[in-house]
Coordinates of C-alpha atoms in Angstrom, one line a residue:
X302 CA 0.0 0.0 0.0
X303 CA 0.8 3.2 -0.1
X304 CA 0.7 6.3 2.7
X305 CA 0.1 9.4 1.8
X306 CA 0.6 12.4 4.1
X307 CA -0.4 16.3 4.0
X308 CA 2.8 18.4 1.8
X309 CA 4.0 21.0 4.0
X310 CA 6.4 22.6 1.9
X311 CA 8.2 26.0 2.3
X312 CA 7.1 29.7 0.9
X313 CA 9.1 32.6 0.5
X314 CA 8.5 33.5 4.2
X315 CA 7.6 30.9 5.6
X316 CA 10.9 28.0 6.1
X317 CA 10.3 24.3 5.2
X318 CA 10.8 21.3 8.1
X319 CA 13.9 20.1 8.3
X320 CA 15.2 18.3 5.2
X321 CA 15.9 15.3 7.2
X322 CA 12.4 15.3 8.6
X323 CA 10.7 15.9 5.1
X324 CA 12.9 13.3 3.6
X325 CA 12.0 10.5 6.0
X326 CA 9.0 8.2 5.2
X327 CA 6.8 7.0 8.4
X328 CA 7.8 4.3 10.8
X329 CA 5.6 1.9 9.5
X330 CA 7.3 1.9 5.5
X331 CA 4.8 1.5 2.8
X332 CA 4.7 -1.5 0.5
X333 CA 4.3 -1.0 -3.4
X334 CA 0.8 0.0 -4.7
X335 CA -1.9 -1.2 -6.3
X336 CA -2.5 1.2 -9.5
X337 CA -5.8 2.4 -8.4
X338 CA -4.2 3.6 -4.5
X339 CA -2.8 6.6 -5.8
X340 CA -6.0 8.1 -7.1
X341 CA -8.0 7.8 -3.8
X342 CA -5.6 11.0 -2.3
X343 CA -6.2 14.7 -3.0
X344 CA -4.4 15.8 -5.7
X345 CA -0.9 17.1 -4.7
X346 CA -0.3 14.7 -1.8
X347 CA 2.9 13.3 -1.3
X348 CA 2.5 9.4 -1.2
X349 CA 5.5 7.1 -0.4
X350 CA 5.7 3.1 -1.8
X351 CA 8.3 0.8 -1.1
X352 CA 10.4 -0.9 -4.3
X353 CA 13.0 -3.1 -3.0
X354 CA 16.6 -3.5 -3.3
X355 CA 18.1 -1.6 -6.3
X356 CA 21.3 -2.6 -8.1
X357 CA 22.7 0.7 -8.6
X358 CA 25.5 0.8 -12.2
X359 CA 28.3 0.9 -9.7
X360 CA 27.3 -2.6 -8.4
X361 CA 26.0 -1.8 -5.1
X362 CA 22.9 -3.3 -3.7
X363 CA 21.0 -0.3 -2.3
X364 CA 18.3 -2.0 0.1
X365 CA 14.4 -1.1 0.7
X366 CA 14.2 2.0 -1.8
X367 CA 11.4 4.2 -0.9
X368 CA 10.1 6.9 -3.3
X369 CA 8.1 9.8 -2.7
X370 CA 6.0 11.1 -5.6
X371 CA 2.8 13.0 -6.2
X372 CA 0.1 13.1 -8.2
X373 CA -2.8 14.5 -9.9
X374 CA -6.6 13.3 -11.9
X375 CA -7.5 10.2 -12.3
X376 CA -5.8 7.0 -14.7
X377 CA -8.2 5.6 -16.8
X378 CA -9.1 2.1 -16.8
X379 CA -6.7 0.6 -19.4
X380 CA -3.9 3.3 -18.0
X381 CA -2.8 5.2 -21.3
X382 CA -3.7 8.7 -19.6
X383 CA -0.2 9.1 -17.3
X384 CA 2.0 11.5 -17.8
X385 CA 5.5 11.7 -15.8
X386 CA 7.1 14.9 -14.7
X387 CA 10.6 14.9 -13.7
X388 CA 11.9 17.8 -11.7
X389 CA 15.1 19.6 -12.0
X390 CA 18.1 20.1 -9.8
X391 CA 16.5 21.1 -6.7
X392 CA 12.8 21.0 -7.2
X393 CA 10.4 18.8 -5.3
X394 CA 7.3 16.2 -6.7
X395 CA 4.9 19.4 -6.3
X396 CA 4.5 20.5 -10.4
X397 CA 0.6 21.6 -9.3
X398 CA -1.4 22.5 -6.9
X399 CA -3.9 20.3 -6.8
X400 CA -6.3 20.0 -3.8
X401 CA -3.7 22.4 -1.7
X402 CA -3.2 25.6 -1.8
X403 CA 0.5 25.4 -2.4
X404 CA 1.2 26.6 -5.6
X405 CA 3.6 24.3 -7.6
X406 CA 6.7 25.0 -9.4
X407 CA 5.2 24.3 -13.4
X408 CA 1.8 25.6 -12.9
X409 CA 2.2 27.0 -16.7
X410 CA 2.5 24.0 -17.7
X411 CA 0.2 21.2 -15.6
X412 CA -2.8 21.8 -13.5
X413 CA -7.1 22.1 -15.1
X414 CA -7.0 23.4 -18.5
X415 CA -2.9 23.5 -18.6
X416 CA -1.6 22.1 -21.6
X417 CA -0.7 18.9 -19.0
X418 CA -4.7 18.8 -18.3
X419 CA -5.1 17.2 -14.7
X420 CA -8.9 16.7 -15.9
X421 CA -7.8 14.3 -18.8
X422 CA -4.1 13.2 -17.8
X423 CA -3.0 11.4 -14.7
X424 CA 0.2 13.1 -14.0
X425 CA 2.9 11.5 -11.4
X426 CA 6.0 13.7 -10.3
X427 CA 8.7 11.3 -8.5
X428 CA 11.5 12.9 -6.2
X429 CA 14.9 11.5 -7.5
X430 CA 16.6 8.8 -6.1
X431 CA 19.0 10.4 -3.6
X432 CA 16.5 13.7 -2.7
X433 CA 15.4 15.1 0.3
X434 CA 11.5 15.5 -0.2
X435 CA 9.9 11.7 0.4
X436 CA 13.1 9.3 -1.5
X437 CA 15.5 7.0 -0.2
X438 CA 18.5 9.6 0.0
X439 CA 21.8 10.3 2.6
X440 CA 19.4 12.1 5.0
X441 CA 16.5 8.8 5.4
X442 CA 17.4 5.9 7.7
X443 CA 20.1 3.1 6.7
X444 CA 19.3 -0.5 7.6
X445 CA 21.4 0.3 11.2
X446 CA 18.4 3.2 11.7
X447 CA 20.8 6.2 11.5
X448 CA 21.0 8.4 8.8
X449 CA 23.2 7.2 5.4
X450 CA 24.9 10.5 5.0
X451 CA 28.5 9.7 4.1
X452 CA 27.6 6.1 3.0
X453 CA 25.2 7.1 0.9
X454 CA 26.2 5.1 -2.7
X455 CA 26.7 7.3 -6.3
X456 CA 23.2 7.1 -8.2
X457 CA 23.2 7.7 -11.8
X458 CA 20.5 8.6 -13.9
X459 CA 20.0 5.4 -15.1
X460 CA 19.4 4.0 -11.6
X461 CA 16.9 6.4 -11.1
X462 CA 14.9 5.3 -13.7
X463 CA 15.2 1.9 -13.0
X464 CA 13.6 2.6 -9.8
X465 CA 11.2 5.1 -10.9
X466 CA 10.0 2.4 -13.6
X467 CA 9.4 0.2 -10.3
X468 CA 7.3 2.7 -9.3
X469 CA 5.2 2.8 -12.1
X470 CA 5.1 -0.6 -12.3
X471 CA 3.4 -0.4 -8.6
X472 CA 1.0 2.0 -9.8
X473 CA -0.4 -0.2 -13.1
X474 CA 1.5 2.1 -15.1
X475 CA 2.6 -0.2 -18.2
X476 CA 3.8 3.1 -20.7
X477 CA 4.1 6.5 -19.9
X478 CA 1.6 9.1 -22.2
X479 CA 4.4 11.4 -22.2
X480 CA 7.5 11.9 -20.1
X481 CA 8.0 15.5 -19.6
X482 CA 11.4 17.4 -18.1
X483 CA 13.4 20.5 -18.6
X484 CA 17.2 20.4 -17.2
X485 CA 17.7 17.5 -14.8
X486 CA 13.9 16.3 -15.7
X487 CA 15.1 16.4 -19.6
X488 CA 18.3 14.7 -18.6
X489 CA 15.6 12.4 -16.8
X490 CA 12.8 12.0 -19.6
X491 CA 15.3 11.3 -22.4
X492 CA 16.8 8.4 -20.3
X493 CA 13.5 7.3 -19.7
X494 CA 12.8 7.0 -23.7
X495 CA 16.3 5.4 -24.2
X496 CA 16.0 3.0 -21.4
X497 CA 12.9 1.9 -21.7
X498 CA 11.5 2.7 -25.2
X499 CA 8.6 0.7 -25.4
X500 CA 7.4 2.1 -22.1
X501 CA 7.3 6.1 -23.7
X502 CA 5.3 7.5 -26.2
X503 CA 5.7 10.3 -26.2
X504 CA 9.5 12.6 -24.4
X505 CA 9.5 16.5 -24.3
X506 CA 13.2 17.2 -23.5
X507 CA 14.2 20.4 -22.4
X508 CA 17.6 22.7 -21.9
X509 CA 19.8 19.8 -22.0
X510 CA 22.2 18.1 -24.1
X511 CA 22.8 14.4 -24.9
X512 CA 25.5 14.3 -21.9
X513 CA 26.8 16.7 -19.2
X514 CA 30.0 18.2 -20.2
X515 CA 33.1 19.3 -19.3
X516 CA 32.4 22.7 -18.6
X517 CA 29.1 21.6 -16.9
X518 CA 30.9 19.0 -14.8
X519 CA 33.5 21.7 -13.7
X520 CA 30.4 23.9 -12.0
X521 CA 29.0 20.9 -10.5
X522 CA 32.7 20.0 -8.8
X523 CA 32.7 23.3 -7.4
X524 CA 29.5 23.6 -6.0
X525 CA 29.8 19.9 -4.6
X526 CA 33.6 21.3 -3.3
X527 CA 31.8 24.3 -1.2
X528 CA 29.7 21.8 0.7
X529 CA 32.2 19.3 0.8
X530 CA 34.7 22.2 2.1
X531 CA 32.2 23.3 4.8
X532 CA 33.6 22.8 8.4
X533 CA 30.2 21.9 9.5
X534 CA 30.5 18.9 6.6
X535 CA 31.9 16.3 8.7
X536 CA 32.8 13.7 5.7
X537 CA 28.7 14.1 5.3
X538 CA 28.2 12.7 8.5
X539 CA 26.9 15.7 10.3
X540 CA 22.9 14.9 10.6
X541 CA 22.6 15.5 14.7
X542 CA 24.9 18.6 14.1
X543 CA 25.4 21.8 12.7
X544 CA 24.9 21.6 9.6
X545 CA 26.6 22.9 6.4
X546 CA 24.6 25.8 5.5
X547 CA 27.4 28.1 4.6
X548 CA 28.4 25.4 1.7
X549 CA 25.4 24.9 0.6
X550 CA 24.7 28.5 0.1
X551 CA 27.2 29.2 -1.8
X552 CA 26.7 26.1 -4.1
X553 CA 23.4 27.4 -4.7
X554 CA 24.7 30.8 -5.4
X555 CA 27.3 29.1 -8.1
X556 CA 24.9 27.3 -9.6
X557 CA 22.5 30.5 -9.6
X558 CA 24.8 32.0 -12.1
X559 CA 24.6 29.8 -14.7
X560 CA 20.8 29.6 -14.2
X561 CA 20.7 33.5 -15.0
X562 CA 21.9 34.8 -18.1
X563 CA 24.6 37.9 -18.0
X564 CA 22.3 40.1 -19.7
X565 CA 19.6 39.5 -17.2
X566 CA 21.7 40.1 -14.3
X567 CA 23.3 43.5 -15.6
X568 CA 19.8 44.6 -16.3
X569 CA 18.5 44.0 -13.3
X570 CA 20.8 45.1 -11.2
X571 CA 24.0 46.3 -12.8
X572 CA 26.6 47.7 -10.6
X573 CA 24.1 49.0 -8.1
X574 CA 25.4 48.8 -4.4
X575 CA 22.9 47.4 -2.0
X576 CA 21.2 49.9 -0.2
X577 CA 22.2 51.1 2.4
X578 CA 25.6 49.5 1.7
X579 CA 28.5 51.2 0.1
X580 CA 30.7 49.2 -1.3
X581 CA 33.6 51.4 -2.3
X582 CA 33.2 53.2 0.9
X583 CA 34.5 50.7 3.5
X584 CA 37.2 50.7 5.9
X585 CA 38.5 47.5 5.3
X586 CA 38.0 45.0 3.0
X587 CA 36.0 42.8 5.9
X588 CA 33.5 45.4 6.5
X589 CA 32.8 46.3 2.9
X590 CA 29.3 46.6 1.2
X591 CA 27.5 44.5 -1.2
X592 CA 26.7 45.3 -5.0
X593 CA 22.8 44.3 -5.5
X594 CA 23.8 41.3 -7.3
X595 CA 25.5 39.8 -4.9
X596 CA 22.6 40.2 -1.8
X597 CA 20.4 38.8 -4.5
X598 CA 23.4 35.7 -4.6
X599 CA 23.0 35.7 -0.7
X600 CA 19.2 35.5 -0.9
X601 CA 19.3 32.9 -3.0
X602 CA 21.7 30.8 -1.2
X603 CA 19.1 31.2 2.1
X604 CA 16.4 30.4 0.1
X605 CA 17.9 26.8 -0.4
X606 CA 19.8 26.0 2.7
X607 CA 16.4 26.2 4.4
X608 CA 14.8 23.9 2.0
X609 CA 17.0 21.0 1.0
X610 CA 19.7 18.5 2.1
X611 CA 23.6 19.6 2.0
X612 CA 24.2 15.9 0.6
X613 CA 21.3 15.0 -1.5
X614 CA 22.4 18.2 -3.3
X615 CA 25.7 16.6 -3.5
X616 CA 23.9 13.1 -4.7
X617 CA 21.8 14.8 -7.1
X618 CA 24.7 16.9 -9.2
X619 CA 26.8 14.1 -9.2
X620 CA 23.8 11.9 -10.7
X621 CA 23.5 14.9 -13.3
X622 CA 27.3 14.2 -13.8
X623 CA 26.3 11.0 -14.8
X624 CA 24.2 12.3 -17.3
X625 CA 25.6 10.8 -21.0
X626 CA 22.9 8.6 -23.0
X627 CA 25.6 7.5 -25.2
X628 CA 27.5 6.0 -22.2
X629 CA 28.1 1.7 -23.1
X630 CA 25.6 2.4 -26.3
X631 CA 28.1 3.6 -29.2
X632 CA 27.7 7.0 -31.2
X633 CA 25.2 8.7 -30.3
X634 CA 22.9 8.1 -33.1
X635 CA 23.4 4.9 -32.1
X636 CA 22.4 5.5 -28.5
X637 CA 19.3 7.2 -29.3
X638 CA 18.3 4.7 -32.1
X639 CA 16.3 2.2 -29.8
X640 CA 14.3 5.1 -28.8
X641 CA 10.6 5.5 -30.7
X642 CA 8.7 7.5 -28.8
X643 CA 7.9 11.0 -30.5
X644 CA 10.3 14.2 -29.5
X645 CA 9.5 17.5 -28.5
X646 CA 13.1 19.3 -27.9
X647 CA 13.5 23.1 -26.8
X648 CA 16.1 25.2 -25.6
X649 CA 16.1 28.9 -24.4
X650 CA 18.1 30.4 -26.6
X651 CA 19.9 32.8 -23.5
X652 CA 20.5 29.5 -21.6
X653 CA 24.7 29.7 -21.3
X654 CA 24.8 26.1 -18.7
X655 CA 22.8 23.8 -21.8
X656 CA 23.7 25.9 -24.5
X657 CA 21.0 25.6 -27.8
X658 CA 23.5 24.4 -29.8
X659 CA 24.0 21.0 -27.7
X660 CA 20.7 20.5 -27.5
X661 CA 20.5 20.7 -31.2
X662 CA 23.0 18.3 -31.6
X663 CA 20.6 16.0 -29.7
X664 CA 17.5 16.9 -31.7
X665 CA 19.4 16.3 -34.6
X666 CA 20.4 12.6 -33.8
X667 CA 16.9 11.6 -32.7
X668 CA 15.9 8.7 -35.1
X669 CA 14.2 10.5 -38.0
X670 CA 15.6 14.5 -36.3
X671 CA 13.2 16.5 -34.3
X672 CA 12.4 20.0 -35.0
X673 CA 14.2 22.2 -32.0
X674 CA 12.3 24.9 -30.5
X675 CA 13.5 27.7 -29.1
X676 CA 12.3 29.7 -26.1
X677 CA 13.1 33.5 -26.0
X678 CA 14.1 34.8 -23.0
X679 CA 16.4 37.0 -21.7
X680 CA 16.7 35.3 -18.3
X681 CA 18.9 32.5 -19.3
X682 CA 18.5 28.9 -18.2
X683 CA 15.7 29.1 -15.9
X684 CA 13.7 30.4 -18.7
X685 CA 12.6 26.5 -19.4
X686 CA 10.6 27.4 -15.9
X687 CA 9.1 30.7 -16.5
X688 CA 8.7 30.7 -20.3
X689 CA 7.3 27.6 -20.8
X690 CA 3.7 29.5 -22.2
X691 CA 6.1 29.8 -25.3
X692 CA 5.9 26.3 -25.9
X693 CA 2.1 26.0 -25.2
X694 CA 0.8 25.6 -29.1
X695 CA 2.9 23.0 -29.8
X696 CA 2.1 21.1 -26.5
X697 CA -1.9 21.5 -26.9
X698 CA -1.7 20.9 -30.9
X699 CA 0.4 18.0 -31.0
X700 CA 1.8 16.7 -27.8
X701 CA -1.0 16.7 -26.0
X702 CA -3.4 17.3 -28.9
X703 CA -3.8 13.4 -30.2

């Protein structure tokens, strides 16, 4: 069966519990669903099932994975109506609202009357393998009852879909109507359609390439470095502690970055100092000022640290490291040749961490190529999140449209 509980999830003001406590499932841990459980809850409710032991690619048995997931409407009876979500870096299972008033994080693009219609599609959002918000991850109990942290194994994205097609398997859920993602999710969805093609029939992949790169590695090692560097870190081992909040924050603020493009940051806050702050006016260099862009940095780094796990951040980039569909599967035509479901690919044409051009590269190798959209936005990367109205013809007309 499956449990489902209330979502209490953060707000701008208002902080989230604990990631340990949000991450950890209740005493009595769920066994796998029947399909028809996970329609009886409201609509935005985080559920939990139990898939058993995972071999993960490195060849370490991980025992009694839990995932956490949400979902939304109702699967029909011969269960063609699901559609899978995947979040990105640090999101959480909540895409909608649903029967809370939470909003959710892709409310342009799922919810009544979205182009993801909740009234016609069952949609299922799953938090990754190694998270903090309902999955087996460094911060939920080992066998021993204390938390993983430090032996916490490497997951790749492959393992995460292995366990996430577990899941669906619990729920009835023979072939996915559409596997949607943008970032992470995209890395997520196309593995999905590579993996297990005759399980997808549809894959919108979005700001990402066919593998992480060099460059994109080289962020991720140095925001996993600032956590890892944290005195408060404790070889990951610091659950009961202080914990590293200074790392974290300024992994987010690395990472923010690249989300934003350079444009959008000069024209929102240029070389402004933060009022009252003066930064050219200090007495030394450890009393000096802030510039506006970097209390926005700050902000952002709070933001997160009071929101997520220290290590499942550290879990989940290096699972995004893993990222390469090509990896043990040749060229990557080749790779990408089992896959038949039908493509929808976009990139934001400002977006300098999954720049157009290598996700044109992967639209281009899709069996038969795939036309590649292009958002415009000045923002950068996160415009995949915020622009994704731009993309709303194509997703009523033909995605979602047959």
């Amino acid at each position: 069966m499956t449990i489902a509980v209330t979502r209490s999830g953060e707000t701008e003001t208002n902080p989230a519990p604990s990631p340990v406590a949000a991450a950890t499932a209740p005493e009595s841990t769920p066994e796998t669903a029947p399909a028809h459980t996970a329609s009886r809850v409201p609509d935005g409710t985080v559920q939990y099932v139990r898939i058993g032991d995972l071999q993960l690619e490195s060849g370490i048995l991980l025992p009694d994975v839990v995932l956490g997931f949400e979902t939304w409407g109702t699967l029909n009876a011969d269960a063609s109506n699901a559609v899978l979500i995947e979040h990105a870096l640090t999101g959480d299972t909540h895409v909608t609202r649903g029967a809370s008033e939470e909003p959710g994080w892709w409310e342009q693009l799922a919810g009544p009357g979205a182009p993801v219609d909740t009234d016609k599609y069952f949609v299922v959002s799953i938090n990754i393998l190694g998270g903090c918000y309902g999955s087996t991850g460094p911060s939920t109990p080992a066998p021993d009852g204390r938390p993983w942290g430090s032996r916490f194994p490497l997951v790749t994205l492959r393992d995460t879909t292995a366990a996430e097609a577990r899941l669906a398997d619990a729920l009835g859920i023979g072939s996915w109507y559409a596997v949607v993602g943008g970032s992470l999710g995209g890395a997520r969805a196309l593995e999905w359609a590579v993996t297990y093609p005759d399980r997808v029939r549809r894959c919108a992949v979005i700001s990402v390439g066919p593998s992480s790169t060099a460059e994109q590695i080289a962020f991720a090692q140095a925001q996993t470095l600032a956590i890892r560097q944290d005195p408060h870190f404790n070889g990951g081992n610091y659950y009961g502690g202080p914990e590293p909040e200074a790392g974290l924050a300024l992994a987010r603020r690395i990472a923010h970055i690249t989300y934003r493009s350079a444009a959008e940051l000069d024209g929102r806050f240029g070389r402004n100092p933060q009022a009252p702050e003066a930064p050219l006016e200090a007495g030394s260099l450890a009393g000096r000022g802030r510039y506006q862009v970097e209390s926005y940095l700050d902000h952002q780094g709070s933001k997160l640290v009071r929101r997520f796990d220290a290590n499942s951040y550290i879990a989940i980039t290096e699972a995004l490291m893993s990222h390469d569909v090509c990896r043990g599967r040749g060229s990557l035509p080749e790779a990408l040749a089992p896959a038949s479901a039908e493509f929808l690919v976009a990139a934001v044409d400002s977006d300098r961490l999954y720049f157009p051009a290598q996700t044109r590269e992967l639209a281009d190798a899709l069996p038969g190529g795939a036309e590649l959209h292009i958002i415009e936005a000045p923002i950068g990367h996160d415009g995949f999140l915020t622009e994704i109205g731009q993309l709303g013809d194509q997703l009523r007309e033909t995605f979602f449209g047959h």
